[in-house]
Amino acid sequence: MKIPIEKSVLENALRKIIPFTGDKGFQRKSLNIKGNGQETIISYRNQNQGVGVWAKADISLPDNIEVSLDPENFPRILSSFPDESIFLDFSDKNLKIISQLNKNKVTLSYVDDIADPVPNLGESKISISSSLFKEVLSSSAPYVSKDPINPVTMMVRLLFDNNKLKHFSTDGHIRLIYGCYSSNINENFDVYIPGQIAEKVIIILPDPDEKISISKTNNHIFIDLNKTIVKITPYVGEFDKKIELFSSLPSYVVYDIRSDVFSKALEIISLLMINRPDTQNKDLIQIKQKDGEVLVSPISDENSYFVIGNALKENKDIFFNQTFINDFLKLFKKEDAILIERVEESGLTRPPYRFSLKNDKKEFSMLLTEVADVI
């Protein structure tokens, strides 16, 4: 059966699928194309990641068409095909991509698989703007743990509660990212999204002013992006209660600094340390105070230092890995003022420090443990 289509229409739907197809593990993967008489549903599942994606394409395929293709080869070949106006020729054994001028043709074999039906979304559902969802995921997903031994630390936790949207992520050892945004959602809603999947969802989010919805059942989480649905099978488990507690532990402000000034100082420090022979401490910085000002310097060169803000309380010299701080500073605007707070009553041998931004609309912070045993 030969169906005329515009290649770009099919590619637009595939762009919602492609970010999820790159995992190289040994698992069952398939890309399915199914018609329903009015539109075409393209779906993909990866059992190793516990994820499924359904994208709608404005292509009218008969409802008797249902085929499975290689999820990596088909998008690449379609993208490279030189013609925009094409035929998709579906036979019993293969799919032919043919130019409508009949000059070019590619034949692709089907793979043995059956498409999962479009899922029924959970009844428990909330809606938020695409722009807010992107901001929340972008400021939390990159900082989760990559260690499968403790799967829950590979998650981003989203908690909607009392007109607040809170998110938590942690690497399980050194830092905790916490954010709190004003929200018009008054109900309690709590989901865990794997950081690896969240980073891919960011890529396919719709326009910033559009609404997206998140729903859940006992076994799955569904993210509805209008013409695209992502189904996630989350890990079973919850964050240690200490992680949520750390976000609200009492603290006192010791330093008030500017984001852009701090970023520029760390950029210069990195350049200074590139060719230093002391590789062990190359990424370590020292933050100290002098005459009411906050200074930052490379740990192995105290003769090079930069003033980054004001000291508000007496505090000992503290040492951090600048890579963690650099990642965090990328999330701020140049004019943002950042507070560095010493956290009390943490129960840890070395009190952690909270790097935070607080205003009327949101609170955003990173809890970072000081480096110990600096040589």
One Martini backbone bead per residue (centre of mass of N, CA, C, O) as a GRO file, in nm:
protein
  375
    1MET     BB    1   0.092   0.038   0.026
    2LYS     BB    2   0.066   0.371  -0.100
    3ILE     BB    3   0.179   0.671   0.074
    4PRO     BB    4   0.149   1.007   0.073
    5ILE     BB    5   0.412   1.235   0.191
    6GLU     BB    6   0.569   1.450   0.415
    7LYS     BB    7   0.863   1.420   0.565
    8SER     BB    8   0.844   1.646   0.792
    9VAL     BB    9   0.603   1.527   0.946
   10LEU     BB   10   0.749   1.270   1.043
   11GLU     BB   11   0.996   1.409   1.175
   12ASN     BB   12   0.850   1.565   1.398
   13ALA     BB   13   0.769   1.306   1.553
   14LEU     BB   14   1.057   1.175   1.579
   15ARG     BB   15   1.182   1.397   1.766
   16LYS     BB   16   1.030   1.274   2.022
   17ILE     BB   17   1.195   0.993   2.011
   18ILE     BB   18   1.510   1.002   1.969
   19PRO     BB   19   1.623   1.070   2.265
   20PHE     BB   20   1.540   0.753   2.359
   21THR     BB   21   1.741   0.565   2.148
   22GLY     BB   22   2.061   0.564   2.270
   23ASP     BB   23   2.062   0.315   2.429
   24LYS     BB   24   2.308   0.028   2.459
   25GLY     BB   25   2.165  -0.186   2.582
   26PHE     BB   26   2.023  -0.502   2.667
   27GLN     BB   27   1.727  -0.463   2.485
   28ARG     BB   28   1.408  -0.393   2.405
   29LYS     BB   29   1.361  -0.241   2.080
   30SER     BB   30   1.113  -0.016   1.924
   31LEU     BB   31   0.949   0.102   1.620
   32ASN     BB   32   0.615   0.220   1.578
   33ILE     BB   33   0.358   0.201   1.319
   34LYS     BB   34   0.019   0.345   1.339
   35GLY     BB   35  -0.299   0.337   1.221
   36ASN     BB   36  -0.655   0.508   1.242
   37GLY     BB   37  -0.753   0.688   0.970
   38GLN     BB   38  -0.634   0.992   1.075
   39GLU     BB   39  -0.368   0.901   1.221
   40THR     BB   40  -0.032   0.869   1.353
   41ILE     BB   41   0.139   0.629   1.556
   42ILE     BB   42   0.442   0.673   1.732
   43SER     BB   43   0.643   0.421   1.890
   44TYR     BB   44   0.839   0.359   2.200
   45ARG     BB   45   1.053   0.109   2.360
   46ASN     BB   46   1.241   0.059   2.680
   47GLN     BB   47   1.298  -0.181   2.910
   48ASN     BB   48   1.555  -0.089   3.057
   49GLN     BB   49   1.426   0.211   3.125
   50GLY     BB   50   1.111   0.216   3.149
   51VAL     BB   51   1.011   0.333   2.853
   52GLY     BB   52   0.756   0.529   2.678
   53VAL     BB   53   0.657   0.652   2.342
   54TRP     BB   54   0.405   0.885   2.203
   55ALA     BB   55   0.348   1.002   1.863
   56LYS     BB   56   0.187   1.238   1.664
   57ALA     BB   57   0.082   1.227   1.317
   58ASP     BB   58  -0.033   1.410   1.025
   59ILE     BB   59  -0.119   1.103   0.912
   60SER     BB   60  -0.309   0.908   0.689
   61LEU     BB   61  -0.366   0.587   0.809
   62PRO     BB   62  -0.464   0.294   0.802
   63ASP     BB   63  -0.577   0.061   1.050
   64ASN     BB   64  -0.399  -0.189   0.905
   65ILE     BB   65  -0.141  -0.037   0.992
   66GLU     BB   66   0.142  -0.228   1.138
   67VAL     BB   67   0.479  -0.150   1.227
   68SER     BB   68   0.831  -0.250   1.268
   69LEU     BB   69   1.137  -0.076   1.352
   70ASP     BB   70   1.431   0.055   1.360
   71PRO     BB   71   1.504   0.319   1.589
   72GLU     BB   72   1.772   0.426   1.428
   73ASN     BB   73   1.764   0.386   1.116
   74PHE     BB   74   1.504   0.517   1.016
   75PRO     BB   75   1.556   0.820   1.092
   76ARG     BB   76   1.824   0.845   0.934
   77ILE     BB   77   1.723   0.772   0.651
   78LEU     BB   78   1.498   0.979   0.629
   79SER     BB   79   1.679   1.232   0.669
   80SER     BB   80   1.870   1.154   0.408
   81PHE     BB   81   1.655   1.181   0.222
   82PRO     BB   82   1.630   1.389  -0.068
   83ASP     BB   83   1.317   1.394  -0.036
   84GLU     BB   84   1.009   1.537   0.058
   85SER     BB   85   0.831   1.388  -0.145
   86ILE     BB   86   0.667   1.084  -0.050
   87PHE     BB   87   0.655   0.731  -0.023
   88LEU     BB   88   0.483   0.479   0.162
   89ASP     BB   89   0.552   0.127   0.124
   90PHE     BB   90   0.343  -0.126   0.232
   91SER     BB   91   0.423  -0.450   0.322
   92ASP     BB   92   0.466  -0.761   0.460
   93LYS     BB   93   0.810  -0.721   0.489
   94ASN     BB   94   0.826  -0.406   0.396
   95LEU     BB   95   0.968  -0.076   0.359
   96LYS     BB   96   0.918   0.190   0.127
   97ILE     BB   97   1.114   0.463   0.016
   98ILE     BB   98   0.970   0.704  -0.214
   99SER     BB   99   0.986   0.905  -0.457
  100GLN     BB  100   0.753   1.094  -0.641
  101LEU     BB  101   0.969   1.075  -0.894
  102ASN     BB  102   1.112   0.787  -0.897
  103LYS     BB  103   1.444   0.805  -0.814
  104ASN     BB  104   1.410   0.697  -0.514
  105LYS     BB  105   1.505   0.399  -0.303
  106VAL     BB  106   1.411   0.233   0.010
  107THR     BB  107   1.464  -0.072   0.197
  108LEU     BB  108   1.288  -0.198   0.490
  109SER     BB  109   1.292  -0.405   0.747
  110TYR     BB  110   1.125  -0.566   0.967
  111VAL     BB  111   1.040  -0.616   1.298
  112ASP     BB  112   0.969  -0.825   1.573
  113ASP     BB  113   0.669  -0.664   1.671
  114ILE     BB  114   0.450  -0.490   1.908
  115ALA     BB  115   0.250  -0.247   1.979
  116ASP     BB  116   0.172  -0.028   2.208
  117PRO     BB  117  -0.077   0.114   2.339
  118VAL     BB  118  -0.228   0.382   2.417
  119PRO     BB  119  -0.246   0.513   2.712
  120ASN     BB  120  -0.404   0.542   3.011
  121LEU     BB  121  -0.441   0.791   3.209
  122GLY     BB  122  -0.423   0.910   3.503
  123GLU     BB  123  -0.634   1.057   3.742
  124SER     BB  124  -0.387   1.169   3.870
  125LYS     BB  125  -0.359   1.527   3.806
  126ILE     BB  126  -0.139   1.780   3.662
  127SER     BB  127  -0.078   2.131   3.568
  128ILE     BB  128   0.181   2.292   3.370
  129SER     BB  129   0.414   2.473   3.248
  130SER     BB  130   0.666   2.429   3.030
  131SER     BB  131   0.867   2.637   3.153
  132LEU     BB  132   0.866   2.532   3.445
  133PHE     BB  133   0.942   2.240   3.389
  134LYS     BB  134   1.216   2.308   3.260
  135GLU     BB  135   1.343   2.453   3.501
  136VAL     BB  136   1.326   2.219   3.701
  137LEU     BB  137   1.481   2.000   3.537
  138SER     BB  138   1.743   2.171   3.470
  139SER     BB  139   1.799   2.214   3.800
  140SER     BB  140   1.820   1.874   3.860
  141ALA     BB  141   1.893   1.634   3.661
  142PRO     BB  142   2.218   1.678   3.630
  143TYR     BB  143   2.252   1.608   3.973
  144VAL     BB  144   2.238   1.320   3.978
  145SER     BB  145   2.296   1.010   4.022
  146LYS     BB  146   2.499   0.729   3.860
  147ASP     BB  147   2.424   0.511   4.088
  148PRO     BB  148   2.263   0.195   4.089
  149ILE     BB  149   2.283   0.112   4.393
  150ASN     BB  150   2.109   0.399   4.437
  151PRO     BB  151   1.835   0.471   4.266
  152VAL     BB  152   1.696   0.719   4.412
  153THR     BB  153   1.948   0.918   4.341
  154MET     BB  154   1.843   0.917   4.021
  155MET     BB  155   1.627   1.123   4.111
  156VAL     BB  156   1.345   1.332   4.068
  157ARG     BB  157   1.167   1.526   4.292
  158LEU     BB  158   0.812   1.600   4.293
  159LEU     BB  159   0.636   1.853   4.498
  160PHE     BB  160   0.299   1.913   4.560
  161ASP     BB  161   0.226   2.183   4.804
  162ASN     BB  162   0.059   2.442   4.900
  163ASN     BB  163   0.136   2.617   4.639
  164LYS     BB  164   0.389   2.425   4.586
  165LEU     BB  165   0.701   2.362   4.412
  166LYS     BB  166   0.910   2.087   4.467
  167HIS     BB  167   1.266   2.002   4.441
  168PHE     BB  168   1.479   1.702   4.426
  169SER     BB  169   1.839   1.639   4.433
  170THR     BB  170   2.107   1.380   4.433
  171ASP     BB  171   2.434   1.219   4.466
  172GLY     BB  172   2.458   1.096   4.780
  173HIS     BB  173   2.714   1.288   4.903
  174ILE     BB  174   2.767   1.623   4.844
  175ARG     BB  175   2.481   1.704   4.704
  176LEU     BB  176   2.189   1.930   4.716
  177ILE     BB  177   1.894   1.996   4.537
  178TYR     BB  178   1.676   2.290   4.580
  179GLY     BB  179   1.326   2.376   4.510
  180CYS     BB  180   1.088   2.668   4.519
  181TYR     BB  181   0.758   2.728   4.390
  182SER     BB  182   0.508   2.892   4.280
  183SER     BB  183   0.161   2.770   4.296
  184ASN     BB  184  -0.185   2.673   4.183
  185ILE     BB  185  -0.144   2.400   4.343
  186ASN     BB  186  -0.316   2.244   4.620
  187GLU     BB  187  -0.243   1.965   4.583
  188ASN     BB  188  -0.118   1.648   4.643
  189PHE     BB  189   0.197   1.574   4.463
  190ASP     BB  190   0.410   1.277   4.398
  191VAL     BB  191   0.721   1.241   4.210
  192TYR     BB  192   0.946   1.016   4.026
  193ILE     BB  193   1.223   1.104   3.808
  194PRO     BB  194   1.448   1.010   3.608
  195GLY     BB  195   1.716   1.190   3.513
  196GLN     BB  196   1.763   1.068   3.229
  197ILE     BB  197   1.469   1.124   3.133
  198ALA     BB  198   1.443   1.427   3.197
  199GLU     BB  199   1.658   1.522   2.988
  200LYS     BB  200   1.478   1.426   2.742
  201VAL     BB  201   1.222   1.589   2.796
  202ILE     BB  202   1.342   1.871   2.756
  203ILE     BB  203   1.380   1.844   2.441
  204ILE     BB  204   1.039   1.791   2.388
  205LEU     BB  205   0.917   2.039   2.468
  206PRO     BB  206   0.705   2.266   2.436
  207ASP     BB  207   0.603   2.554   2.438
  208PRO     BB  208   0.620   2.768   2.706
  209ASP     BB  209   0.290   2.843   2.697
  210GLU     BB  210   0.233   2.558   2.742
  211LYS     BB  211   0.065   2.279   2.858
  212ILE     BB  212   0.127   2.025   3.096
  213SER     BB  213   0.096   1.681   3.208
  214ILE     BB  214   0.071   1.491   3.520
  215SER     BB  215   0.048   1.140   3.579
  216LYS     BB  216  -0.081   0.855   3.784
  217THR     BB  217  -0.017   0.535   3.895
  218ASN     BB  218   0.094   0.260   4.056
  219ASN     BB  219   0.318   0.206   3.795
  220HIS     BB  220   0.295   0.503   3.659
  221ILE     BB  221   0.417   0.773   3.457
  222PHE     BB  222   0.269   1.066   3.294
  223ILE     BB  223   0.365   1.270   3.011
  224ASP     BB  224   0.179   1.535   2.864
  225LEU     BB  225   0.268   1.690   2.531
  226ASN     BB  226   0.004   1.651   2.373
  227LYS     BB  227   0.144   1.477   2.106
  228THR     BB  228   0.297   1.355   2.367
  229ILE     BB  229   0.387   1.047   2.540
  230VAL     BB  230   0.530   0.963   2.861
  231LYS     BB  231   0.637   0.654   2.999
  232ILE     BB  232   0.706   0.567   3.345
  233THR     BB  233   0.913   0.346   3.538
  234PRO     BB  234   0.969   0.364   3.850
  235TYR     BB  235   1.132   0.344   4.117
  236VAL     BB  236   1.142   0.187   4.415
  237GLY     BB  237   1.108   0.447   4.645
  238GLU     BB  238   1.269   0.677   4.877
  239PHE     BB  239   1.373   0.931   5.020
  240ASP     BB  240   1.548   1.029   5.253
  241LYS     BB  241   1.442   1.227   5.506
  242LYS     BB  242   1.704   1.398   5.524
  243ILE     BB  243   1.688   1.540   5.250
  244GLU     BB  244   1.441   1.713   5.316
  245LEU     BB  245   1.550   1.833   5.581
  246PHE     BB  246   1.800   1.992   5.468
  247SER     BB  247   1.623   2.223   5.330
  248SER     BB  248   1.525   2.322   5.653
  249LEU     BB  249   1.761   2.387   5.803
  250PRO     BB  250   1.921   2.569   6.006
  251SER     BB  251   2.069   2.899   5.944
  252TYR     BB  252   2.350   3.117   5.851
  253VAL     BB  253   2.473   3.400   5.719
  254VAL     BB  254   2.805   3.471   5.578
  255TYR     BB  255   2.747   3.535   5.263
  256ASP     BB  256   2.746   3.795   4.998
  257ILE     BB  257   2.696   3.738   4.649
  258ARG     BB  258   2.783   3.743   4.305
  259SER     BB  259   2.738   3.552   4.037
  260ASP     BB  260   2.923   3.691   3.818
  261VAL     BB  261   3.174   3.727   3.995
  262PHE     BB  262   3.217   3.432   4.070
  263SER     BB  263   3.239   3.317   3.782
  264LYS     BB  264   3.485   3.484   3.691
  265ALA     BB  265   3.681   3.386   3.908
  266LEU     BB  266   3.669   3.080   3.830
  267GLU     BB  267   3.768   3.115   3.542
  268ILE     BB  268   4.052   3.222   3.617
  269ILE     BB  269   4.139   2.993   3.801
  270SER     BB  270   4.133   2.774   3.583
  271LEU     BB  271   4.357   2.906   3.410
  272LEU     BB  272   4.581   2.903   3.630
  273MET     BB  273   4.560   2.564   3.671
  274ILE     BB  274   4.626   2.408   3.408
  275ASN     BB  275   4.973   2.405   3.447
  276ARG     BB  276   4.976   2.269   3.711
  277PRO     BB  277   5.133   2.007   3.886
  278ASP     BB  278   4.899   2.010   4.103
  279THR     BB  279   4.643   1.787   4.050
  280GLN     BB  280   4.497   1.718   4.319
  281ASN     BB  281   4.410   2.053   4.372
  282LYS     BB  282   4.298   2.200   4.109
  283ASP     BB  283   3.969   2.217   4.197
  284LEU     BB  284   4.036   2.380   4.448
  285ILE     BB  285   3.882   2.605   4.682
  286GLN     BB  286   3.899   2.915   4.868
  287ILE     BB  287   3.700   3.053   5.135
  288LYS     BB  288   3.727   3.387   5.265
  289GLN     BB  289   3.798   3.644   5.509
  290LYS     BB  290   3.855   4.016   5.472
  291ASP     BB  291   3.759   4.304   5.581
  292GLY     BB  292   3.445   4.217   5.503
  293GLU     BB  293   3.539   4.016   5.279
  294VAL     BB  294   3.519   3.798   5.000
  295LEU     BB  295   3.739   3.528   4.919
  296VAL     BB  296   3.891   3.373   4.627
  297SER     BB  297   4.103   3.075   4.587
  298PRO     BB  298   4.342   2.881   4.514
  299ILE     BB  299   4.474   2.639   4.713
  300SER     BB  300   4.787   2.669   4.572
  301ASP     BB  301   4.722   3.012   4.551
  302GLU     BB  302   4.704   3.279   4.770
  303ASN     BB  303   4.811   3.519   4.572
  304SER     BB  304   4.540   3.445   4.430
  305TYR     BB  305   4.257   3.671   4.430
  306PHE     BB  306   3.893   3.734   4.490
  307VAL     BB  307   3.634   3.955   4.508
  308ILE     BB  308   3.271   3.848   4.575
  309GLY     BB  309   3.192   4.000   4.862
  310ASN     BB  310   3.021   3.979   5.173
  311ALA     BB  311   3.078   3.969   5.514
  312LEU     BB  312   2.848   3.884   5.792
  313LYS     BB  313   3.026   3.657   5.932
  314GLU     BB  314   3.205   3.462   6.110
  315ASN     BB  315   3.448   3.239   5.943
  316LYS     BB  316   3.589   2.985   5.827
  317ASP     BB  317   3.767   2.829   5.619
  318ILE     BB  318   3.668   2.707   5.293
  319PHE     BB  319   3.625   2.397   5.090
  320PHE     BB  320   3.598   2.340   4.729
  321ASN     BB  321   3.463   2.219   4.442
  322GLN     BB  322   3.432   2.409   4.156
  323THR     BB  323   3.253   2.233   3.973
  324PHE     BB  324   2.992   2.244   4.141
  325ILE     BB  325   2.962   2.554   4.138
  326ASN     BB  326   2.959   2.605   3.835
  327ASP     BB  327   2.702   2.447   3.773
  328PHE     BB  328   2.519   2.622   3.955
  329LEU     BB  329   2.573   2.913   3.827
  330LYS     BB  330   2.428   2.851   3.548
  331LEU     BB  331   2.128   2.899   3.687
  332PHE     BB  332   2.196   3.202   3.682
  333LYS     BB  333   2.189   3.522   3.685
  334LYS     BB  334   2.406   3.779   3.683
  335GLU     BB  335   2.238   3.959   3.914
  336ASP     BB  336   2.246   3.752   4.124
  337ALA     BB  337   2.205   3.690   4.463
  338ILE     BB  338   2.414   3.506   4.689
  339LEU     BB  339   2.386   3.283   4.954
  340ILE     BB  340   2.594   3.180   5.229
  341GLU     BB  341   2.522   2.901   5.440
  342ARG     BB  342   2.533   2.775   5.760
  343VAL     BB  343   2.460   2.458   5.870
  344GLU     BB  344   2.271   2.333   6.125
  345GLU     BB  345   2.199   2.033   6.269
  346SER     BB  346   2.299   1.781   6.067
  347GLY     BB  347   2.504   1.550   6.194
  348LEU     BB  348   2.766   1.634   6.073
  349THR     BB  349   3.099   1.676   6.088
  350ARG     BB  350   3.054   1.870   5.839
  351PRO     BB  351   2.915   2.148   5.780
  352PRO     BB  352   2.711   2.253   5.559
  353TYR     BB  353   2.640   2.446   5.262
  354ARG     BB  354   2.427   2.713   5.143
  355PHE     BB  355   2.337   2.789   4.816
  356SER     BB  356   2.128   3.085   4.761
  357LEU     BB  357   1.800   3.178   4.628
  358LYS     BB  358   1.572   3.452   4.718
  359ASN     BB  359   1.222   3.514   4.650
  360ASP     BB  360   0.887   3.556   4.582
  361LYS     BB  361   0.884   3.297   4.365
  362LYS     BB  362   1.169   3.168   4.468
  363GLU     BB  363   1.366   2.881   4.575
  364PHE     BB  364   1.727   2.821   4.556
  365SER     BB  365   1.947   2.531   4.624
  366MET     BB  366   2.274   2.425   4.752
  367LEU     BB  367   2.402   2.147   4.915
  368LEU     BB  368   2.741   2.157   5.045
  369THR     BB  369   3.020   1.974   5.103
  370GLU     BB  370   3.304   1.993   5.243
  371VAL     BB  371   3.625   1.958   5.202
  372ALA     BB  372   3.849   1.721   5.314
  373ASP     BB  373   4.173   1.693   5.373
  374VAL     BB  374   4.358   1.927   5.297
  375ILE     BB  375   4.693   1.958   5.146
   0.00000   0.00000   0.00000
